[in-house]
Coordinates of C-alpha atoms in Angstrom, one line a residue:
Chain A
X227 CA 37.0 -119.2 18.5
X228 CA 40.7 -120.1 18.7
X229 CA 41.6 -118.1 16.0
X230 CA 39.6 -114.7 17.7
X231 CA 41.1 -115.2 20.8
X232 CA 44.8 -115.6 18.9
X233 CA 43.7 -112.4 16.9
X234 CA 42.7 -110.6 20.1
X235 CA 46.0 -111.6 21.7
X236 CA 48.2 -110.5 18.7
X237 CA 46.2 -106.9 18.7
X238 CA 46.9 -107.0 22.4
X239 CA 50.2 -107.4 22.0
X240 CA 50.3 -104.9 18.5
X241 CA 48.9 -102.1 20.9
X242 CA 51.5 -102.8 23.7
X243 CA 53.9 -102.4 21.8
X244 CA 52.2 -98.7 20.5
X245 CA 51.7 -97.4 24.0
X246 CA 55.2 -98.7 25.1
X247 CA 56.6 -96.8 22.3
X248 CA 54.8 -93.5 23.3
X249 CA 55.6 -94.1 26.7
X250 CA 59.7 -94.6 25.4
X251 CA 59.0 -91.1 23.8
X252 CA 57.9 -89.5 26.4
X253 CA 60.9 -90.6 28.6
X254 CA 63.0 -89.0 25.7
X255 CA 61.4 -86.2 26.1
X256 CA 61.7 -85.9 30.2
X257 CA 65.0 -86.5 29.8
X258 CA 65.8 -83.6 27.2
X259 CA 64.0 -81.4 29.5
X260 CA 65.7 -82.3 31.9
X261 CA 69.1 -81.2 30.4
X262 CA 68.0 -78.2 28.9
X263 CA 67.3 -76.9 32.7
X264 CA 70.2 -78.4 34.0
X265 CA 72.3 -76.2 30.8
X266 CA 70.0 -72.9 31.8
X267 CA 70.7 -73.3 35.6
X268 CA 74.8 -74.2 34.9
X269 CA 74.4 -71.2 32.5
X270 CA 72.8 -69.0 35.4
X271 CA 74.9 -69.8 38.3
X272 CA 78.0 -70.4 36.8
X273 CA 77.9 -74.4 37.9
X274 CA 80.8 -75.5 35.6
X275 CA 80.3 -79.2 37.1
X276 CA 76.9 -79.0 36.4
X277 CA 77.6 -77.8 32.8
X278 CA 79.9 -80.8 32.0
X279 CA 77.5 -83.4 33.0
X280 CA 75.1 -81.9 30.6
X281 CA 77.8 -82.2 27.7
X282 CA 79.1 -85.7 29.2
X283 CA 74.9 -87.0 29.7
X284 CA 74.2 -85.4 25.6
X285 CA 75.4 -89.1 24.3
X286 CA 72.0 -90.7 26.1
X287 CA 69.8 -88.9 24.5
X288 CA 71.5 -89.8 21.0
X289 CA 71.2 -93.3 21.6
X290 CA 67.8 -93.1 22.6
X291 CA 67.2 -91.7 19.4
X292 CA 68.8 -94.1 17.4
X293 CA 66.8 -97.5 19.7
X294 CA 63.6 -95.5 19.2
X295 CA 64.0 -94.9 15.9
X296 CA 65.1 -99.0 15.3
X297 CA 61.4 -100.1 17.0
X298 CA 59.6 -98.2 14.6
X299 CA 61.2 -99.8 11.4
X300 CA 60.6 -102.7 13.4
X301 CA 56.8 -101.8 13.8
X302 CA 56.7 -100.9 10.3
X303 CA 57.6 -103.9 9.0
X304 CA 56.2 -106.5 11.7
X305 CA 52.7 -105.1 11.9
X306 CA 52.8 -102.7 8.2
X307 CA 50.4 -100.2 10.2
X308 CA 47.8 -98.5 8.4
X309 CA 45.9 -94.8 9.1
X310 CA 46.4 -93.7 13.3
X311 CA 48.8 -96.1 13.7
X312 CA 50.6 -95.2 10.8
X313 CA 50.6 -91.3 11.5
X314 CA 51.2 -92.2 15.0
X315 CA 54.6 -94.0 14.1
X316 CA 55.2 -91.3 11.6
X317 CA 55.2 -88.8 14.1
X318 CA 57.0 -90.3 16.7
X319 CA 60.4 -90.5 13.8
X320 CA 60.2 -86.8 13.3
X321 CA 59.8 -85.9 17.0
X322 CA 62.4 -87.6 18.6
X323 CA 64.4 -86.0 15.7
X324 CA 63.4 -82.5 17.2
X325 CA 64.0 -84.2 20.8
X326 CA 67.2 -85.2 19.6
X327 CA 67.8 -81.6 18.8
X328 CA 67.3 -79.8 21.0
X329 CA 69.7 -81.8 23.0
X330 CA 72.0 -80.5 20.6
X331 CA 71.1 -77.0 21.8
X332 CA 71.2 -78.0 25.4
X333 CA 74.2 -79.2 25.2
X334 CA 75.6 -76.1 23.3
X335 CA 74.0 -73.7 26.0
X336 CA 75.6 -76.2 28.6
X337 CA 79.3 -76.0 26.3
X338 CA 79.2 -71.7 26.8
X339 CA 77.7 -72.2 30.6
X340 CA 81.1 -73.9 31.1
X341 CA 83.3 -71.5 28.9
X342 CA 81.5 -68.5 30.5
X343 CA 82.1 -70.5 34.2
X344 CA 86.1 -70.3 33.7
X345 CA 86.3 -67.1 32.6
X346 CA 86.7 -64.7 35.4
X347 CA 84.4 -61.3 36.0
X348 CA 82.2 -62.5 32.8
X349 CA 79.1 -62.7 35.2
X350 CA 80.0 -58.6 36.8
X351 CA 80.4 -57.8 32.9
X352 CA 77.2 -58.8 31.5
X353 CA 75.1 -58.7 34.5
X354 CA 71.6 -58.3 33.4
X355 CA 71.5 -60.7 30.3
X356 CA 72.3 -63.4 32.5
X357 CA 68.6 -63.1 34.7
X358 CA 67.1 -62.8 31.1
X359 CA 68.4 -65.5 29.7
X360 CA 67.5 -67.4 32.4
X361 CA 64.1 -66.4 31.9
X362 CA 64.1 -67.2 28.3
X363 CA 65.3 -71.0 29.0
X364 CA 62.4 -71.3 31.7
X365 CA 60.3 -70.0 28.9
X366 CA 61.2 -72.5 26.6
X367 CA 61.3 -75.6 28.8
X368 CA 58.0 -74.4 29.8
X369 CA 57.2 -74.9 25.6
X370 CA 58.9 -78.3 25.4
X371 CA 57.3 -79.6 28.1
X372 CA 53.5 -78.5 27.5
X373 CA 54.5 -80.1 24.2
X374 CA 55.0 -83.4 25.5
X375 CA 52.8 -82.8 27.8
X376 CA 50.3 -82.4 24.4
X377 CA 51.9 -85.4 22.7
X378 CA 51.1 -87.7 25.6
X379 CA 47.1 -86.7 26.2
X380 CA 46.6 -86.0 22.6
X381 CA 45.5 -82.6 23.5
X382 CA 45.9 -80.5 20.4
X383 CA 44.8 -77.2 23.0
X384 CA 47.7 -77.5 24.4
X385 CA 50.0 -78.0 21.0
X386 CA 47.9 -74.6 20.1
X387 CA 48.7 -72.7 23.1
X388 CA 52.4 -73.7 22.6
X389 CA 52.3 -72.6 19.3
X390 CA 51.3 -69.3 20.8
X391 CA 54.1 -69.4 23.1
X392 CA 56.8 -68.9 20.2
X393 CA 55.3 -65.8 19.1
X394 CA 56.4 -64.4 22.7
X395 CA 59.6 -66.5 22.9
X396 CA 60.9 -64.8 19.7
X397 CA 60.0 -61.5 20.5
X398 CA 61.9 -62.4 23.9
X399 CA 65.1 -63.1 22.3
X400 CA 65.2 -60.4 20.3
X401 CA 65.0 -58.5 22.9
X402 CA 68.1 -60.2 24.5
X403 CA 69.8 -59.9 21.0
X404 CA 68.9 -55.3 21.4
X405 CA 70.7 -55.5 24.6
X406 CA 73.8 -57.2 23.9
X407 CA 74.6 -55.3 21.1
X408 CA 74.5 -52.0 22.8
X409 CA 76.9 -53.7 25.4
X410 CA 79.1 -55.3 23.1
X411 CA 78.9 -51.5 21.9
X412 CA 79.5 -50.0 24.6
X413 CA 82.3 -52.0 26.0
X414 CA 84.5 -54.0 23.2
X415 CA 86.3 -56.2 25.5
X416 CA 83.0 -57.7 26.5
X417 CA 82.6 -58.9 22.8
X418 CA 83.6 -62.3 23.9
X419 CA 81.7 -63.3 26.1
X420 CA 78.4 -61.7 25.1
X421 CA 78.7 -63.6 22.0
X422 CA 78.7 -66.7 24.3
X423 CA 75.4 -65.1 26.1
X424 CA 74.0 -64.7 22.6
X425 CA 74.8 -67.9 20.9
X426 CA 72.9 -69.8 24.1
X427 CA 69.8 -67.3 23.6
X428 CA 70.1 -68.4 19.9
X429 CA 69.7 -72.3 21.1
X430 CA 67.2 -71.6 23.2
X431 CA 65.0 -69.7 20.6
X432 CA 65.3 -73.1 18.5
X433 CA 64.4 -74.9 21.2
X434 CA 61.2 -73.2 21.1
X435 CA 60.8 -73.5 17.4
X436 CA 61.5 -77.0 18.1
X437 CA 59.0 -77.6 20.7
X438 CA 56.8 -75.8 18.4
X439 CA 57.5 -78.7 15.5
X440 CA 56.5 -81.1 17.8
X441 CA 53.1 -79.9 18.3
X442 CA 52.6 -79.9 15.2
X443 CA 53.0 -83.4 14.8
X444 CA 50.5 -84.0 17.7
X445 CA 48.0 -81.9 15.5
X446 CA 48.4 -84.4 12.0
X447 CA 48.9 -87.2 14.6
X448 CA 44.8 -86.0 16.1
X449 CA 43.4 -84.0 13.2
X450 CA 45.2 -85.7 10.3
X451 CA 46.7 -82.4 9.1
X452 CA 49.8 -80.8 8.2
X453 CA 49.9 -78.0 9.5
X454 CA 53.7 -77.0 9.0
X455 CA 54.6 -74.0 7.5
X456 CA 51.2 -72.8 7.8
X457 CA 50.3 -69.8 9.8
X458 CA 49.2 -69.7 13.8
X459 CA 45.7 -68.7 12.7
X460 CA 45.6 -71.6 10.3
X461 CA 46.9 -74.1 12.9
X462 CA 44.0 -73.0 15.4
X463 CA 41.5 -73.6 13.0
X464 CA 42.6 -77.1 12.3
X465 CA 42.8 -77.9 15.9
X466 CA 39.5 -76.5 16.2
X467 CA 38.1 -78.7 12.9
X468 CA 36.9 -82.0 13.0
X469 CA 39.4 -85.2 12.2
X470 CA 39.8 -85.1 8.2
Chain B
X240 CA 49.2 -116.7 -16.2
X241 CA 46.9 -114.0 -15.9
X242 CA 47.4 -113.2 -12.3
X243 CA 51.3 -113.5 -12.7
X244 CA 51.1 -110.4 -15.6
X245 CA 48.9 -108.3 -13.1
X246 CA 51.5 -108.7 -10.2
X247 CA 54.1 -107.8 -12.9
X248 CA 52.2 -105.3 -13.6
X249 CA 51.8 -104.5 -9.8
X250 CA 55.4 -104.3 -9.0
X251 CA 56.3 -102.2 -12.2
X252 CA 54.2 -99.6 -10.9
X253 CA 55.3 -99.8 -7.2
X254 CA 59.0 -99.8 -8.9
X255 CA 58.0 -97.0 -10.9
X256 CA 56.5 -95.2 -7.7
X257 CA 59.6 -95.6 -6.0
X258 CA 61.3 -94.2 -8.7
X259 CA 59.1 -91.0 -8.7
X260 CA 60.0 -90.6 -5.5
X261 CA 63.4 -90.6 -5.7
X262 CA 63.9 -88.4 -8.6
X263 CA 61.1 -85.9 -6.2
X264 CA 63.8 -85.7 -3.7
X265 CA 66.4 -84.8 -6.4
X266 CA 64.4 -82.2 -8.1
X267 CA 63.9 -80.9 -4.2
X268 CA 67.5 -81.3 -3.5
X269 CA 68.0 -79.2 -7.0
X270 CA 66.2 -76.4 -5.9
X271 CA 67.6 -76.2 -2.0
X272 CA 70.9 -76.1 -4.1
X273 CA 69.8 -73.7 -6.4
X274 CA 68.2 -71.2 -3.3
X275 CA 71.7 -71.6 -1.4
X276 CA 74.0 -70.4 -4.4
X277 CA 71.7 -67.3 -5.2
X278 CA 71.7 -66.3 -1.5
X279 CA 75.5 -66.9 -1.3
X280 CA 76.1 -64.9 -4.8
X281 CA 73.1 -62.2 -3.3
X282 CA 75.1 -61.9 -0.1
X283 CA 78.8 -61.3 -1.6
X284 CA 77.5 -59.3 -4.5
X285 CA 75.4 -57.3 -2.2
X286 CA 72.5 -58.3 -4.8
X287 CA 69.0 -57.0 -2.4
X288 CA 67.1 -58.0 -5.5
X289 CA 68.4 -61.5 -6.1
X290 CA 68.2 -61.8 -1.8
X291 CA 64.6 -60.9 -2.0
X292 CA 64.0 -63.7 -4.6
X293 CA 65.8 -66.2 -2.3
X294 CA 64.0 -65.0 0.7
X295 CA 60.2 -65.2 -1.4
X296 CA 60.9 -69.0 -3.0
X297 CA 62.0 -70.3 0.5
X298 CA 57.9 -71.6 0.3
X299 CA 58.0 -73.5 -2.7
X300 CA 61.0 -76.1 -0.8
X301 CA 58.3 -76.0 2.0
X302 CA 55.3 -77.3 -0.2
X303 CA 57.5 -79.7 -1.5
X304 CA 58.3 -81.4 1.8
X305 CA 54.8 -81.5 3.1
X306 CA 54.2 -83.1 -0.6
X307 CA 56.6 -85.9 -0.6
X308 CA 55.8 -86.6 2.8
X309 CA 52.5 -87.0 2.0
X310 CA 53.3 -89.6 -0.9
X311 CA 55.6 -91.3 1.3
X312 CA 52.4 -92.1 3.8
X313 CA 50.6 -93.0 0.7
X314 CA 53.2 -95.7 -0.7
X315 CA 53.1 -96.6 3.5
X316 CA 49.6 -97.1 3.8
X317 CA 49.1 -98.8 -0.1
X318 CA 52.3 -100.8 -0.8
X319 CA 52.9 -102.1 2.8
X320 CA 56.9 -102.0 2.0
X321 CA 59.6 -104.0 3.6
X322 CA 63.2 -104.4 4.2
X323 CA 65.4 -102.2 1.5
X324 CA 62.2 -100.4 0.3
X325 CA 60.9 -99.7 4.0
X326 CA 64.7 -98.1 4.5
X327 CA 64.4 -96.2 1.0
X328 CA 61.0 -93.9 2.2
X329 CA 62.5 -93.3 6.0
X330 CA 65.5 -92.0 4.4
X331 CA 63.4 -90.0 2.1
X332 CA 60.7 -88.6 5.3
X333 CA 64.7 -87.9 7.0
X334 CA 66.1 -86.4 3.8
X335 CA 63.7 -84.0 2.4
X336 CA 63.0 -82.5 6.8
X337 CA 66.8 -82.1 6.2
X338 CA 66.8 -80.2 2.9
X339 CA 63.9 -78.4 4.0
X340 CA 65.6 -77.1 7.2
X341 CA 68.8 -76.1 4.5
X342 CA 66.2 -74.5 2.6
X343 CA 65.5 -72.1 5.7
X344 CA 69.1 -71.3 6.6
X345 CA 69.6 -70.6 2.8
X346 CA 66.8 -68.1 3.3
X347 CA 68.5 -66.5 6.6
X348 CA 71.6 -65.7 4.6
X349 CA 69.1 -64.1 1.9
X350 CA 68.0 -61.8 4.9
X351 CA 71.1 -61.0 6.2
X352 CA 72.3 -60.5 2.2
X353 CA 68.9 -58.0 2.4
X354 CA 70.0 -56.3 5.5
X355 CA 73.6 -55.9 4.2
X356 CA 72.6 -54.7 0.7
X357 CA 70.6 -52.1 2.2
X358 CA 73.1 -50.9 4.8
X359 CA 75.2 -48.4 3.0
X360 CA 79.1 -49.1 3.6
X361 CA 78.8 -52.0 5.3
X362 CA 80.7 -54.0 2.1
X363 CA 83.7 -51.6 2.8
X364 CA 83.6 -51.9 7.0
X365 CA 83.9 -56.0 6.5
X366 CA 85.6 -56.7 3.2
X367 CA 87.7 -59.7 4.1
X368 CA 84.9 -62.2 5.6
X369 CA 82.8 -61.3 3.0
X370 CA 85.0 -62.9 0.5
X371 CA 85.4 -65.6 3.0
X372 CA 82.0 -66.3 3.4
X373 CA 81.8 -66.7 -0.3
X374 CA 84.4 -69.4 -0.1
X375 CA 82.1 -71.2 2.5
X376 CA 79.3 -71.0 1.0
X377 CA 80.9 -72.2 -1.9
X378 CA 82.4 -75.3 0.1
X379 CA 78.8 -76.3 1.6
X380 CA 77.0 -76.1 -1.9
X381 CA 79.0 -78.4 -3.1
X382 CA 79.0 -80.7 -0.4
X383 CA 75.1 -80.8 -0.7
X384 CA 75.6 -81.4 -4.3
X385 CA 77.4 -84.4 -3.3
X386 CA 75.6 -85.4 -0.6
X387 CA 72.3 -85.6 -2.9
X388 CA 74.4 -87.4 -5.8
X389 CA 75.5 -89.6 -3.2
X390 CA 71.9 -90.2 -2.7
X391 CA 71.0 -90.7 -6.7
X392 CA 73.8 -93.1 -7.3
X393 CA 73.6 -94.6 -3.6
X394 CA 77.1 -94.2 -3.3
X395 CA 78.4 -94.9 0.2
X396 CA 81.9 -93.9 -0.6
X397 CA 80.7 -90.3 -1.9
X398 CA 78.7 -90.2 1.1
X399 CA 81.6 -90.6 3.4
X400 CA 83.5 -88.3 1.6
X401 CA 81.2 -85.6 2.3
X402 CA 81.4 -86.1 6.0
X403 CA 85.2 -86.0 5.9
X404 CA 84.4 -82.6 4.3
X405 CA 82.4 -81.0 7.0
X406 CA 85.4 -81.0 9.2
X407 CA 87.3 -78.6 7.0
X408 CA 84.0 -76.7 6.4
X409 CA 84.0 -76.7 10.6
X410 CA 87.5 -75.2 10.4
X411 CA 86.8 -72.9 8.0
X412 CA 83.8 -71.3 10.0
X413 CA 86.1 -71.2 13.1
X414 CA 88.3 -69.2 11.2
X415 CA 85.8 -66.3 10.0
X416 CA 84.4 -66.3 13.5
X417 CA 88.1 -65.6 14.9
X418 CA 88.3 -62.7 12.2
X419 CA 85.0 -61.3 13.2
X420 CA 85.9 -61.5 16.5
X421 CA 88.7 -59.1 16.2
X422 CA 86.8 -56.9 13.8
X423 CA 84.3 -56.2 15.8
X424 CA 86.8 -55.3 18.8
X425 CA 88.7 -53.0 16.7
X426 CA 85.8 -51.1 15.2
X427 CA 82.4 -51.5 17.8
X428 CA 80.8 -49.3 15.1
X429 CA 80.7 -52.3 12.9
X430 CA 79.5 -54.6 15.6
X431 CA 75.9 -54.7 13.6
X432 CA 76.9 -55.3 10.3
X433 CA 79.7 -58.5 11.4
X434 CA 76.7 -59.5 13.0
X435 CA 74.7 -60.5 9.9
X436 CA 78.4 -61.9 8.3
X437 CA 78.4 -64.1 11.5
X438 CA 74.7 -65.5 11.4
X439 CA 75.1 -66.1 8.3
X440 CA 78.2 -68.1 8.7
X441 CA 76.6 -69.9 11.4
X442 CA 73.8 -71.2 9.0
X443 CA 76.1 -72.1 5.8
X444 CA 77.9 -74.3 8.7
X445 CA 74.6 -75.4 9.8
X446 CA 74.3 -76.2 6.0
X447 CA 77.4 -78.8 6.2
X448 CA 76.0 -80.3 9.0
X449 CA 73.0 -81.2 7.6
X450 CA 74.3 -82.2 4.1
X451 CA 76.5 -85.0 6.3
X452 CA 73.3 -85.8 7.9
X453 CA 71.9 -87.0 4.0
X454 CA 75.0 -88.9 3.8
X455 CA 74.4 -90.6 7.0
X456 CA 70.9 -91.8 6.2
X457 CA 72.2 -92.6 2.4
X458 CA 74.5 -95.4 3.9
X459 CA 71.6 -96.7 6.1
X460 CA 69.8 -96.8 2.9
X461 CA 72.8 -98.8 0.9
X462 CA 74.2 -100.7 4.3
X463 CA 71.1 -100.9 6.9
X464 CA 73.4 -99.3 9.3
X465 CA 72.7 -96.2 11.8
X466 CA 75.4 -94.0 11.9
X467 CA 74.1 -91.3 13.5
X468 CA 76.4 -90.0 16.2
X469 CA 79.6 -91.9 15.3
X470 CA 82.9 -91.2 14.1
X471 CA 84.4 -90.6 11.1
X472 CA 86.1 -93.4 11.6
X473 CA 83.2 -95.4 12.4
X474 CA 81.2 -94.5 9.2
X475 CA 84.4 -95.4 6.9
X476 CA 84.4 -98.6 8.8
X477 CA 80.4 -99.3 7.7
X478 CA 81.0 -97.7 5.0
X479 CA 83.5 -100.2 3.7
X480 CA 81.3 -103.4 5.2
X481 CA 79.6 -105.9 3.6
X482 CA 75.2 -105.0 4.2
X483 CA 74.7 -106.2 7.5

């Protein structure tokens, strides 16, 4: 009797410390999303104060990385998981790796944000970029956060539908990529700073990609499958198939 | 007696496990190696056949990722590892996402090498960066090369050495960038074509960044330190230390 209840106890404690590190995840996450629309909205209204906070803030997320990453080895070791727990702790290391990135790539659209900011006439120059871009970072921190959104029900729907979402984020930016070219074109001294504009639709593409890794991970976290480098249709039959 | 042979026997076949492993990720690392000096020789020999080769193996470094991954969960779930060994597969899951991820930029500069080769003139528009870019590419093989022998012969100082390394390969992008700059605002006509010379810069420096990153988890492997998102300084410093 003793023993149960210490058992029940330790597995009490075993999954506390599995939903507190989901939950520590998921702040990540909240906070990445936050500065990749804090770097879109610095980007879009010249806010060169709001641009340096999201390089200054890029260090939090890094060490929130690095603690995260430190109670899993701790987990692996303390409790040697096996099967869901193992996948789960499996895929929380390679997502806050993605997380991790793309605070990279908000803090490089947050870097040009500020260079663009200082530089005078670059908004009159390349007018209509700048509302498209904008549109394209909304797009994407739409993406990352249905994808945490997906990691924290479970709901490998959702990491579909995001999946699906990248197919029209790429076409997006190549869009965006079409028009700067003819401008940069058009009018040489406005190489400069369209190559700014295009290096921050370039991070915000990976973002997507990104955002699109991390669904996959809810799907072998769910389903048990890998579904990386595997096509979209292949990725909505396994969501669709029963745990393996 | 008998029970201390089968344990022996046990632990010679985790050992030689491990061992498979390792020498997995090598033969991995080979090929990444391999796929990044054809699309570097493809791209300043304007070789469209040797790029097409590049761009059609990029799925065999895929299939070896989800591979080892999967035998990584397997000696997880079976073997139950801890302390040094625990450390050896998570900087194994880290390396081979890394190495994968070089495996894909190896396979952008095979499609810009594509697109170049099959754009008539575009050699004679760009001559100097292309032999530039040759010299880069050059740089970040061989700081992967070192970076994965650093990871065969666990040797931290190696490993440092490469990340002293990627500043110079830093420099050296921000150089061909400068060039390209000017190029293209000389001569807008060849505003396409210094495109592709400048992605593809973008992802051999991408390339460096990455082979650090194998370095980094290498001395976490050797000194069970994180030094993720320090200094140079720093990671000579842990470098040096006893294992903590």
């Amino acid at each position: 009797m003793e023993q149960r209840k210490i058992r029940s106890h330790i597995s009490h404690q075993y999954d506390a410390e599995l939903a507190d590190l989901r939950s520590r995840v998921l702040a990540m996450g909240g906070q990445v999303e936050q500065q990749l629309a804090d770097a879109v909205r610095a980007f879009s209204e010249h806010d060169a104060e709001l641009a340096q906070l999201v390089v200054t803030n890029d260090y939090k997320i890094n060490a929130q990385e690095v603690s995260i990453d430190e109670d899993c080895t701790q987990i692996l070791v303390r409790r040697q998981p096996a099967a869901g727990d193992l996948r789960l702790l499996i895929a929380v290391i390679k997502t806050i790796t993605d997380l991790e990135r793309i605070g990279d790539e908000a803090e490089r659209v947050g870097r040009m944000a500020l260079h663009l900011a200082q530089t005078p006439h670059a908004r009159r120059e390349t007018t209509a970029p700048f509302a498209d871009i904008e549109h394209l970072g909304e797009h994407v921190r739409r993406m990352l956060h249905d994808a945490l959104d997906s990691f924290a029900r479970l709901d490998v729907e959702l990491a579909v539908g995001v999946a699906r979402e990248d197919v029209k984020v790429d076409r997006e930016y190549e869009g965006i990529m079409r028009q700067l070219i003819t401008f940069m074109m058009e009018d040489p001294r406005s190489i400069p700073n369209a190559l700014d504009v295009m290096w921050s639709a370039r991070s915000l593409e990976r973002i997507g990609d990104r955002s699109r890794n991390i669904c996959e991970y809810v799907i072998y976290l769910v389903k048990g499958k890998d579904v990386r480098h595997t096509s979209l249709e292949h990725m909505e039959e396994e969501a669709r198939s029963r745990k393996g």
